[in-house]
XYZ file of C-alpha atoms in Angstrom:
579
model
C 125.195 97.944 91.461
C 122.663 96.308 93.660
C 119.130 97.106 94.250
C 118.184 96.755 98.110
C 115.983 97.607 100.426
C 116.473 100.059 103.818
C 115.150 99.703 106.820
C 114.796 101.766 109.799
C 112.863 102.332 112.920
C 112.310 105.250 115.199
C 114.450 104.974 117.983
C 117.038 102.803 116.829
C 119.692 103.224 114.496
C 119.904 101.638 110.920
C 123.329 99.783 112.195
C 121.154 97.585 114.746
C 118.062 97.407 112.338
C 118.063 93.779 110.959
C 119.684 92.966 107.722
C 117.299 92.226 104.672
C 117.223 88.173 103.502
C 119.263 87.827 100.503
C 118.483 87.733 97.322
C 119.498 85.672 94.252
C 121.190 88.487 92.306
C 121.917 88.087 88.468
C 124.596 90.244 86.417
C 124.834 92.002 83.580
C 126.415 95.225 81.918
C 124.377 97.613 80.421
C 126.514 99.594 78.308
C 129.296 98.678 79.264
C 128.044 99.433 83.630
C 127.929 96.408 85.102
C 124.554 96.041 86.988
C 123.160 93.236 90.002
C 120.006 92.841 90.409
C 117.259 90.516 92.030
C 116.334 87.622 89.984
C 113.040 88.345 87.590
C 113.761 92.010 86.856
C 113.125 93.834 83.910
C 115.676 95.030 81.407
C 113.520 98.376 81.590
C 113.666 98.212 85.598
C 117.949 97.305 85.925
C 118.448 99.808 83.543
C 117.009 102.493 85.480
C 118.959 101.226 88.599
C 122.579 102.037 86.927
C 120.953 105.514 85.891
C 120.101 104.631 82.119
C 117.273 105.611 80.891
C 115.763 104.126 78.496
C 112.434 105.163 76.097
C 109.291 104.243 76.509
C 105.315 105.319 76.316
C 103.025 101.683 77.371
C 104.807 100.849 80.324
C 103.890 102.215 83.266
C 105.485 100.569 86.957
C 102.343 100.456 88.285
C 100.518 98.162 85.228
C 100.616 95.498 83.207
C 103.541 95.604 79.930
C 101.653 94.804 77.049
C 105.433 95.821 74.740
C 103.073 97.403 72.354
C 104.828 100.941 71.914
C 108.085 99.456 70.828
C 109.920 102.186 71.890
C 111.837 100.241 74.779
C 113.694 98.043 71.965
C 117.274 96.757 73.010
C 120.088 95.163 71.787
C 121.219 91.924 73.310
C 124.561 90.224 72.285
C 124.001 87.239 71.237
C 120.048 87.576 70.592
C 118.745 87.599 66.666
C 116.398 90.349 67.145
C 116.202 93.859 68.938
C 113.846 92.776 72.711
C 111.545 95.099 74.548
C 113.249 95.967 77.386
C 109.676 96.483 79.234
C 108.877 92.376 79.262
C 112.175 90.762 79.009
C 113.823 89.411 82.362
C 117.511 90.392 82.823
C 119.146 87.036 82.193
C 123.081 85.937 83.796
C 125.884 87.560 81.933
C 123.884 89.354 79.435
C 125.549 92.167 77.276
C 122.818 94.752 77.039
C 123.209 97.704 74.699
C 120.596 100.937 74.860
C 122.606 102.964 72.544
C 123.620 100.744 69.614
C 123.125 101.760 66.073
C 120.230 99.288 66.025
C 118.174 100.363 68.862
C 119.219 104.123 67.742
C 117.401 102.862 64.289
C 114.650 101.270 65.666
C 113.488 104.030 67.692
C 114.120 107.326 65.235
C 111.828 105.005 63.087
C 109.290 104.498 65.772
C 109.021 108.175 66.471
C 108.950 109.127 62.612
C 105.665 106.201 62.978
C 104.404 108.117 65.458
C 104.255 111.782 63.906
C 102.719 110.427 60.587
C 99.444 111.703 61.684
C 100.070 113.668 64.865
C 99.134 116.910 65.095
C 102.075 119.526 65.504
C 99.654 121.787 67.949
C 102.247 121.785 70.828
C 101.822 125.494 70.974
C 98.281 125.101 72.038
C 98.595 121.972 74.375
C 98.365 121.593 77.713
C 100.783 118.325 77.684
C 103.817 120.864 76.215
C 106.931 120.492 78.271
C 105.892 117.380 79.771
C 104.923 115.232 76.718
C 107.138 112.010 76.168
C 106.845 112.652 72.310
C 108.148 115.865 72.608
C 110.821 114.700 74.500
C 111.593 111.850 72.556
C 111.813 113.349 69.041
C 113.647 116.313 70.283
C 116.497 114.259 71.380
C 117.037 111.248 68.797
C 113.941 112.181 66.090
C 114.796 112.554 62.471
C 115.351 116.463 61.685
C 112.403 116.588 59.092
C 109.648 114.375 58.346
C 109.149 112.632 54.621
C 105.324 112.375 54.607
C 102.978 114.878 52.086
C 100.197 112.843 52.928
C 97.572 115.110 54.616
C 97.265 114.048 58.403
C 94.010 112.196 59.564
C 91.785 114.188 61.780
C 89.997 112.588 64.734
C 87.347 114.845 66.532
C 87.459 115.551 70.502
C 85.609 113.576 73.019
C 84.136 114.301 76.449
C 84.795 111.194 78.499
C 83.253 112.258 81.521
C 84.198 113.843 84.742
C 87.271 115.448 84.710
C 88.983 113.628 81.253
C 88.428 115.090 77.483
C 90.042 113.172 74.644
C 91.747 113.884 71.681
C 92.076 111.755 69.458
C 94.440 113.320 66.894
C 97.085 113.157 69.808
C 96.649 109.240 70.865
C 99.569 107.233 70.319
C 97.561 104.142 71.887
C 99.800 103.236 74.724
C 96.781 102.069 76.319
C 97.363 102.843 79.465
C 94.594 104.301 80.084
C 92.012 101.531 79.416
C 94.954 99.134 81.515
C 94.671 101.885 84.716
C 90.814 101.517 84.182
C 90.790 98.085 84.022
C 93.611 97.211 86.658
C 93.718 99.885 89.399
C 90.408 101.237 89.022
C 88.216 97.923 88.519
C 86.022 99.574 86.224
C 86.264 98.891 82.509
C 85.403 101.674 81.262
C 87.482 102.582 77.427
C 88.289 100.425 74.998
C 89.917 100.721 72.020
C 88.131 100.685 68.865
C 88.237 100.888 65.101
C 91.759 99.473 63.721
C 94.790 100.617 61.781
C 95.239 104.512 61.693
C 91.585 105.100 63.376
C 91.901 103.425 66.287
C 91.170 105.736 69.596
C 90.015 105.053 72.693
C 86.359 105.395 73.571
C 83.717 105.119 76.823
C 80.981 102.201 76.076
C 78.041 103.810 74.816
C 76.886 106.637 77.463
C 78.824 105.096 80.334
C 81.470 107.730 80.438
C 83.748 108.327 83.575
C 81.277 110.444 85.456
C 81.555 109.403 88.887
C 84.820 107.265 88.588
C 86.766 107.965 91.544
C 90.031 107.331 89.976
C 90.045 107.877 87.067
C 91.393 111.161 86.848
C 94.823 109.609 87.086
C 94.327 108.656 83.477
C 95.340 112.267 82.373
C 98.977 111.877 84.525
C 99.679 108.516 83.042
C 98.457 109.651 79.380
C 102.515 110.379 77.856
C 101.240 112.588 75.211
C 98.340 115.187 75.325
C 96.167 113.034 74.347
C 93.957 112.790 77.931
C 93.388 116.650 79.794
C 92.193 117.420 82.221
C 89.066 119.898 82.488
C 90.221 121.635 84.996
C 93.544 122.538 83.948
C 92.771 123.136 80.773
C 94.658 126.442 79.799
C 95.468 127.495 82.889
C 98.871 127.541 82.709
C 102.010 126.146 80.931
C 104.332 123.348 82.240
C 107.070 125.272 82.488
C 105.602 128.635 84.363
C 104.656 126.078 87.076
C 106.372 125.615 90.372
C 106.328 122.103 91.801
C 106.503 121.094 95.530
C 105.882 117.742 97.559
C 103.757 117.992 99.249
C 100.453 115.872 101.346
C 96.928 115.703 100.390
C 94.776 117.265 102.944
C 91.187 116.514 102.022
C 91.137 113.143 103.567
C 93.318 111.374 106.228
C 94.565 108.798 103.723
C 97.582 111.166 103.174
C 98.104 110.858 99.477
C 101.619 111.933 98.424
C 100.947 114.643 96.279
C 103.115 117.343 93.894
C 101.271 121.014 94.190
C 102.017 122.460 91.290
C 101.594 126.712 91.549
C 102.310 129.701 89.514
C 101.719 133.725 90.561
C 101.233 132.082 94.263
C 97.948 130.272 93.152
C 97.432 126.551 93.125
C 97.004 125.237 89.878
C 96.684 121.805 90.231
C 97.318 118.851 92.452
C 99.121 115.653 90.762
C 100.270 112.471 92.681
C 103.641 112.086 93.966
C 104.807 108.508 93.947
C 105.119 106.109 97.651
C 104.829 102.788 97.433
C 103.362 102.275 101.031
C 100.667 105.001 100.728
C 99.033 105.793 97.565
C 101.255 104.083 94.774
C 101.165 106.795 91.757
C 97.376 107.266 92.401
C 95.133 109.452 93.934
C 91.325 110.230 93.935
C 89.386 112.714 92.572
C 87.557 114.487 95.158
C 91.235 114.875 96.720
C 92.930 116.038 92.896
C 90.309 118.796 92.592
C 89.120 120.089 95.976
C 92.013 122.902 96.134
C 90.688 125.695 95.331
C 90.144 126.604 99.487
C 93.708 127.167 99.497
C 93.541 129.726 96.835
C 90.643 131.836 98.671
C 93.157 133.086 100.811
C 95.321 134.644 98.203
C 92.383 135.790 95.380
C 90.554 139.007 96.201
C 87.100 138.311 96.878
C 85.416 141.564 95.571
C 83.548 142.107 99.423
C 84.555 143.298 102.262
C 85.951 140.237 104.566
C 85.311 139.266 108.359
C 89.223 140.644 108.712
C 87.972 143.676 107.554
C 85.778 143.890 110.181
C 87.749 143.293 112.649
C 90.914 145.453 111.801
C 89.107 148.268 110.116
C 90.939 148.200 107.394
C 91.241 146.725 103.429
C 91.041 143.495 103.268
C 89.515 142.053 99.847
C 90.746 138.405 100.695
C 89.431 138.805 104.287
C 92.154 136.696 105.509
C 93.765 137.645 108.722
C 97.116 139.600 108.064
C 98.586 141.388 110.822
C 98.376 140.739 114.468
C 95.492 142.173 116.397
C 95.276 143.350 120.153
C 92.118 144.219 122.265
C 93.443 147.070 123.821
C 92.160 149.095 127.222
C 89.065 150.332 125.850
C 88.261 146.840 124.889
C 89.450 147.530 120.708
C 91.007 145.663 118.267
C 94.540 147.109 117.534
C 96.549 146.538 114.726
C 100.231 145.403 116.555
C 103.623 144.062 115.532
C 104.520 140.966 116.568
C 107.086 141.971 119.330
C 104.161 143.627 121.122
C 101.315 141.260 120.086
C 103.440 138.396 121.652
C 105.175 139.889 124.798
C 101.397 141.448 125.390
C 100.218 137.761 125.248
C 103.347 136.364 127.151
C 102.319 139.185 129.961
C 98.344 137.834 130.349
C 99.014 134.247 130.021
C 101.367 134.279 133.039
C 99.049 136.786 135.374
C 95.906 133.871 134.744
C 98.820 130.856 134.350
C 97.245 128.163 136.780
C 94.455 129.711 137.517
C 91.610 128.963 134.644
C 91.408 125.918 133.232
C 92.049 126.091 129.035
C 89.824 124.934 126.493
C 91.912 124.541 123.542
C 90.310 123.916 119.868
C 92.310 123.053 116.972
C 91.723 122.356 113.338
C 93.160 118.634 112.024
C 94.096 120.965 108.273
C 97.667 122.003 111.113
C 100.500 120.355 111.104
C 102.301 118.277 114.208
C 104.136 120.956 114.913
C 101.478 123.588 115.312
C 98.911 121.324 117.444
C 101.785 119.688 119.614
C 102.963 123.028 120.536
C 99.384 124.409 120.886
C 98.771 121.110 123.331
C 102.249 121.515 125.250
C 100.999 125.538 125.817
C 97.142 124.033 127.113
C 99.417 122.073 129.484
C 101.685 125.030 130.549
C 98.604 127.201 131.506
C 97.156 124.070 133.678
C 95.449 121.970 131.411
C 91.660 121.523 130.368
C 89.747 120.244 127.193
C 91.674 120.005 124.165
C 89.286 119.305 121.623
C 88.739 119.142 117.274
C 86.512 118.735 114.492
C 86.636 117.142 111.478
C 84.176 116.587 108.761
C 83.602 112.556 107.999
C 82.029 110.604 104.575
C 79.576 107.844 105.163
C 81.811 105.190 104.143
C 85.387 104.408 102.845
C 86.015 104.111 98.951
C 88.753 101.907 98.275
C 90.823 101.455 95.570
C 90.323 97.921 93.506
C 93.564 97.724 92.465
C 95.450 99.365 95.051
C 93.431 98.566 98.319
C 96.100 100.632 100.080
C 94.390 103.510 99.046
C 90.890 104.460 99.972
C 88.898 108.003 100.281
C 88.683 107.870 104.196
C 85.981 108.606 105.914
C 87.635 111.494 108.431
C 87.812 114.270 105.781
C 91.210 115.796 107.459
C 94.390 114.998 107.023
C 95.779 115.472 110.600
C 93.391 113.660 112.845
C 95.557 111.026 113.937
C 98.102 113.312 114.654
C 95.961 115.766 116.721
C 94.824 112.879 118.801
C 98.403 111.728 119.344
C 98.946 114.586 121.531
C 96.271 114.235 123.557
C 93.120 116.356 121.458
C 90.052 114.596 121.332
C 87.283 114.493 118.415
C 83.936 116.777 119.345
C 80.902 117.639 117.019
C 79.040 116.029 114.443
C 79.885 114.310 110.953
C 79.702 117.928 109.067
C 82.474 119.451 111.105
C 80.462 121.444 112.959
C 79.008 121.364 116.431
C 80.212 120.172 120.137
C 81.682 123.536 121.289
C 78.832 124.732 123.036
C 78.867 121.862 125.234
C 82.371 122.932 126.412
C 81.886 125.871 129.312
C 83.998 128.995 128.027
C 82.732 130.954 131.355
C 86.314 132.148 132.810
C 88.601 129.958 130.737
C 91.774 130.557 128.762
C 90.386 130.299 124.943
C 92.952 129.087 122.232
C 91.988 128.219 119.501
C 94.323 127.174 116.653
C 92.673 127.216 112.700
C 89.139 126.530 113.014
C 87.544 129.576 111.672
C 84.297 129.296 114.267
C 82.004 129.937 111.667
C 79.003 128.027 113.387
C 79.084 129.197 116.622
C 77.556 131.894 118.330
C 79.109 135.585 117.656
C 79.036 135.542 121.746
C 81.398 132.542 121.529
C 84.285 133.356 123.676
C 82.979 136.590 125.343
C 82.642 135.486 129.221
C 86.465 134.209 128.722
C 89.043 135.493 130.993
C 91.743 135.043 127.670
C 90.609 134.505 123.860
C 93.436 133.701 121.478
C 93.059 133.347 117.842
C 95.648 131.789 115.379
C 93.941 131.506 112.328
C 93.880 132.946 108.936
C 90.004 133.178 108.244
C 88.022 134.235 111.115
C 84.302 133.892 111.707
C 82.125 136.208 113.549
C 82.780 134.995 116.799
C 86.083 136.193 116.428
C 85.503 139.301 116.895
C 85.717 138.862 120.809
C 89.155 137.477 120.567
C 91.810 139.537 122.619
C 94.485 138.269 120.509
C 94.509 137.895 117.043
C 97.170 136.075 115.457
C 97.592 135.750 111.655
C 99.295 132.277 111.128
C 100.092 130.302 107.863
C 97.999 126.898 106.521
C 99.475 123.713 105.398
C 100.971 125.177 101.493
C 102.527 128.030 102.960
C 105.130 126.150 105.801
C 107.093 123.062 106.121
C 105.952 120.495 108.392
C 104.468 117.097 109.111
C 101.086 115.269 108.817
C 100.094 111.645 110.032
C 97.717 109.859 108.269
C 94.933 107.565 109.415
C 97.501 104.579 110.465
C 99.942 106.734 112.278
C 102.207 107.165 109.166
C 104.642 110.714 109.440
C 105.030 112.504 106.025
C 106.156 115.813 105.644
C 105.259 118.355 103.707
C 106.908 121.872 101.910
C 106.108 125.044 101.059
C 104.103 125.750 98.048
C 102.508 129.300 98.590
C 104.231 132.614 99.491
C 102.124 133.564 102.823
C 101.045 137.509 103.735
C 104.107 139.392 104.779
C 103.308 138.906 108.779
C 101.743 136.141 108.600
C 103.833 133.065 110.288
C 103.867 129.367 111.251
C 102.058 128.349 114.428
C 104.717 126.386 115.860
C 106.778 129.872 115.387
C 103.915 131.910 117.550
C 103.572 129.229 119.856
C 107.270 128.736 120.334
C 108.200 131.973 121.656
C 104.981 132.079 123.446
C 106.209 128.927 125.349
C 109.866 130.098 125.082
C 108.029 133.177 127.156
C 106.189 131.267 129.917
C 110.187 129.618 130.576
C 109.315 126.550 129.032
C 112.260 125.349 127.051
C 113.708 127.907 124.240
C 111.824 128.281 121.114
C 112.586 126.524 117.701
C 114.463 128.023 114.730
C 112.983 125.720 112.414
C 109.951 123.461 111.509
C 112.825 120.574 111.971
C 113.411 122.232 115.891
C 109.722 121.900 116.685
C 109.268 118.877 115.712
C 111.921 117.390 117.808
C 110.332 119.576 120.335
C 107.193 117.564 119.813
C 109.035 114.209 119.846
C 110.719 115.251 123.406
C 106.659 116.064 124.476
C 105.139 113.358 123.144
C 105.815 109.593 123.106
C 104.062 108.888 119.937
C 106.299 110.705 117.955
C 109.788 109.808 120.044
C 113.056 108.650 118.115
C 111.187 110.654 115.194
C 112.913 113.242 113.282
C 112.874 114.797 109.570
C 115.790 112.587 108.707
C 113.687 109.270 110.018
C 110.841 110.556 108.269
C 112.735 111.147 104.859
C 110.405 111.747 101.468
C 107.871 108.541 102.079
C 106.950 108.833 106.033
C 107.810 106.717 108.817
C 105.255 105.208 111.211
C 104.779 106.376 115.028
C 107.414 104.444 116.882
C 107.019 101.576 114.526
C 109.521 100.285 111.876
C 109.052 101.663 108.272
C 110.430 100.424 104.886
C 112.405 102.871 102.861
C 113.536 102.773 99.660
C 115.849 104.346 97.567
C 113.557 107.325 96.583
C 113.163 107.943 100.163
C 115.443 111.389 99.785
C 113.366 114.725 100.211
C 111.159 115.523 97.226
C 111.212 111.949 95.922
């Protein structure tokens, strides 16, 4: 079995791609499989390659292996002693045995090490169900333990931003104080005392306030040693629902997992890619979800939808489709007569108006292509976003890769593939009123309009809404259109150097709420201009046909780590959806 890369590039297929230099391979059998592999890997790494997995709690494929944990011990014919698999390089012919009665040995007395002063509090910690030691001693840990001794007891510690500590639960892995030290270039634990009080502790008062990384300390920690603040019994491991998904708070595009549970976002973990963010990502992005749950958690007031529709609304999200009907009132409407109403206006002013079309960078491809292509179909005219920026870029020291960048979006590079251009000032807000509206066909696709005037939009011949959370300029819309966001559709975003990664569902949406590249579809499909797509997949092969940036591009190019606009991309073999 051979490790190797993939390559690919849009618009050409794999067969004509270039084949990757060789490699000196070495071989080996591990248990009995017999494995290739480049020259210089890891026991720990060729292992994982033929499937085997093999235990472990320091080592960590983005650090350093300090083979302190001893739990990756191996048997090698021919060697004296048992080898960490973590350190040792696969060598020619080796006979390397995971399972043997040895390693079996070495590791039920490792764990039974390990519990001599652990706390058995899994009912109470967050770390239950994904916790290495649990895992561990479950499958090859000895039935019972033999110690009466009375367990030593370590108080808690507040490390600073995000992180607590408990002691009682370190197994000193130290990955923690290696992340700090390698990735986030800021040495900030240690580990102190010796023997059975060792822990890991901040320097004085110089906690991790203010770190920007170091919150990926609590999804490297293998025990529940490190937790998180903010997830701090909020939910179990195992209620949780986990989809890939993208970051949207920056245009960096961090790979990340959403984790959910009673359709509310619990928490936002990294999901591992090699080309984007590694198995980091930063804080402000980890913990700046909760605008996806407003949506979804009743507010307690009465809502801007409520206003509108006349109706409950505690979330005061947009939930059914609205129509300004002859007496110039918002009607509740299906969508059958919201959109044929919509198809019937659009072509009686088709040509005639120019279009000023506004749409927010949080939408996928699909939605703003689609949104751009419809501009287009009506005769063109200003197609125009905003996006909140940062002063400066923070990049990651050990990962320079990765950086909080400064546009604050996570779509702007796509939205200006298509042909939208940036307006307004560094908060987001601003540059519509420079933009006449006098006459004009208004659609505007997720940007809520909060700071605009409530007469926004009412000398337009045709105001269309998609949105879910309307400001009060909405209120002069003729069509209201209640459309999902990012967690609540499959799609695509690019990121700031034109990488496409796609993105799944997390979040039920309302009942009649639906994508944008749905709406906009059958609007287009409407105004006879091509039929409209069944699925996210459909429209965004409907984008590639529109647009040259993303040509050659589709879901299967993409895959689970992105591909870049009509460049060539490096896959590897965790490229499969999800990975």
């Amino acid at each position: 079995m051979a490790i190797t890369g993939q390559g690919t590039s849009a618009g050409s297929d794999a067969a004509g791609a270039a084949a990757p230099p060789p490699q000196d391979l070495v071989n080996c059998t591990i248990n009995g499989v017999a494995v290739s592999v480049p020259k210089g890997t890891r026991i720990i790494e060729a292992a994982e390659a033929a499937g085997i997995g093999i235990p472990y709690y320091c080592y960590h494929p983005g650090l350093s292996a300090p083979a302190m944990c001893r739990m990756c011990l191996v048997e090698i014919e021919g060697a004296p002693k048992l080898q960490p698999a973590c350190v040792t390089v696969v060598g020619e012919g080796q006979s390397i045995l995971t399972e043997s009665a040895k390693a079996r040995a070495a590791r039920e007395g490792n764990l039974e090490f390990y519990l001599l002063n652990h706390p058995l509090d899994c009912p109470i910690c967050d770390k239950a169900g994904e916790c290495k030691l649990q895992d561990y001693t479950h499958a090859e840990g000895r039935k019972h333990g033999r110690v009466v001794e009375p367990k030593r007891v370590l108080n808690q510690d507040d490390f600073g931003g995000d992180v607590l500590y408990e002691g009682d639960r370190c197994i000193m892995c130290t990955r923690c104080v290696r992340f700090m030290r390698e990735i986030a270039g800021n040495d900030a634990l240690c580990v102190v005392q010796r023997g059975n009080r060792s822990v890991i502790d901040t320097f004085f008062d110089e906690g991790l306030d203010g770190d920007l990384w170091a919150g990926n300390i609590i999804d490297i920690c293998p025990v529940g040693a490190l937790l998180s603040k903010d997830f701090l019994h909020k939910a179990r491991a195992w209620d949780l629902d986990r989809s890939p998904s993208i970051c949207p708070n920056c245009s960096q595009g961090c790979n990340v997992y959403v984790d959910s549970r009673d359709n509310l976002i619990m928490r936002l973990r990294p999901r591992p890619n090699p080309e984007v963010n590694s198995y980091w990502m930063c804080e402000e992005g980890r913990l700046e979800y909760e605008w996806y749950n407003r949506a979804n958690v009743p507010t307690g007031t009465i809502g801007m939808a409520d206003t509108i529709g006349g109706g409950p609304n505690p979330t005061g999200r947009c939930e059914r489709p609205m129509v300004r009907d002859a007496q110039g009132r918002l009607q509740a409407a299906t969508w059958h007569d919201a959109v044929v109403a919509l198809v019937q206006r659009l072509g009686g002013l088709r040509g005639e108006n120019g279009v000023l079309a506004v749409a927010s960078p949080a939408h996928a491809n699909e939605d703003v292509a689609l949104l751009h292509r419809l501009a287009q179909v009506l005769g063109g005219g200003d197609a125009v976003f905003r996006v909140r920026t940062a002063p400066s870029e923070v990049v990651c020291p050990g990962f320079p890769k990765l950086a909080r960048r400064r546009e604050l979006a996570a779509n702007g590079r796509g939205l200006r593939a298509v042909g939208f251009r940036r307006v307004g000032d560094d908060a987001g807000a601003g540059g519509l009123d420079e933009l006449t509206t006098a006459g004009k066909i208004i659609l505007v696709l997720g940007d809520a309009l909060a700071d605009v005037p409530e007469t926004f939009g009412a000398d337009a011949a045709l105001f269309v809404y998609l949105g879910s959370e309307p400001g009060p300029a909405v209120r002069n819309a003729d069509f209201i259109l209640p459309v999902t966001n990012f967690v609540e559709q499959e799609g695509t975003f690019t990121n700031f150097e034109g990488r496409v990664q796609r993105f799944w569902p997390a979040l039920e949406p309302p009942p009649l709420a639906r994508p944008a590249w749905q709406v906009l579809g059958v609007v287009l499909a409407g105004l006879d201009d091509g039929p409209a797509p069944a699925d996210a997949a459909s429209a965004f092969l409907r984008a590639a046909e529109l647009y040259e940036a993303f040509g050659g591009l589709s879901y299967e190019v993409i895959g689970g780590r992105g591909a870049l606009l009509n460049e060539p991309v490096q896959l590897g073999a965790g490229a499969a959806e999800g990975a």
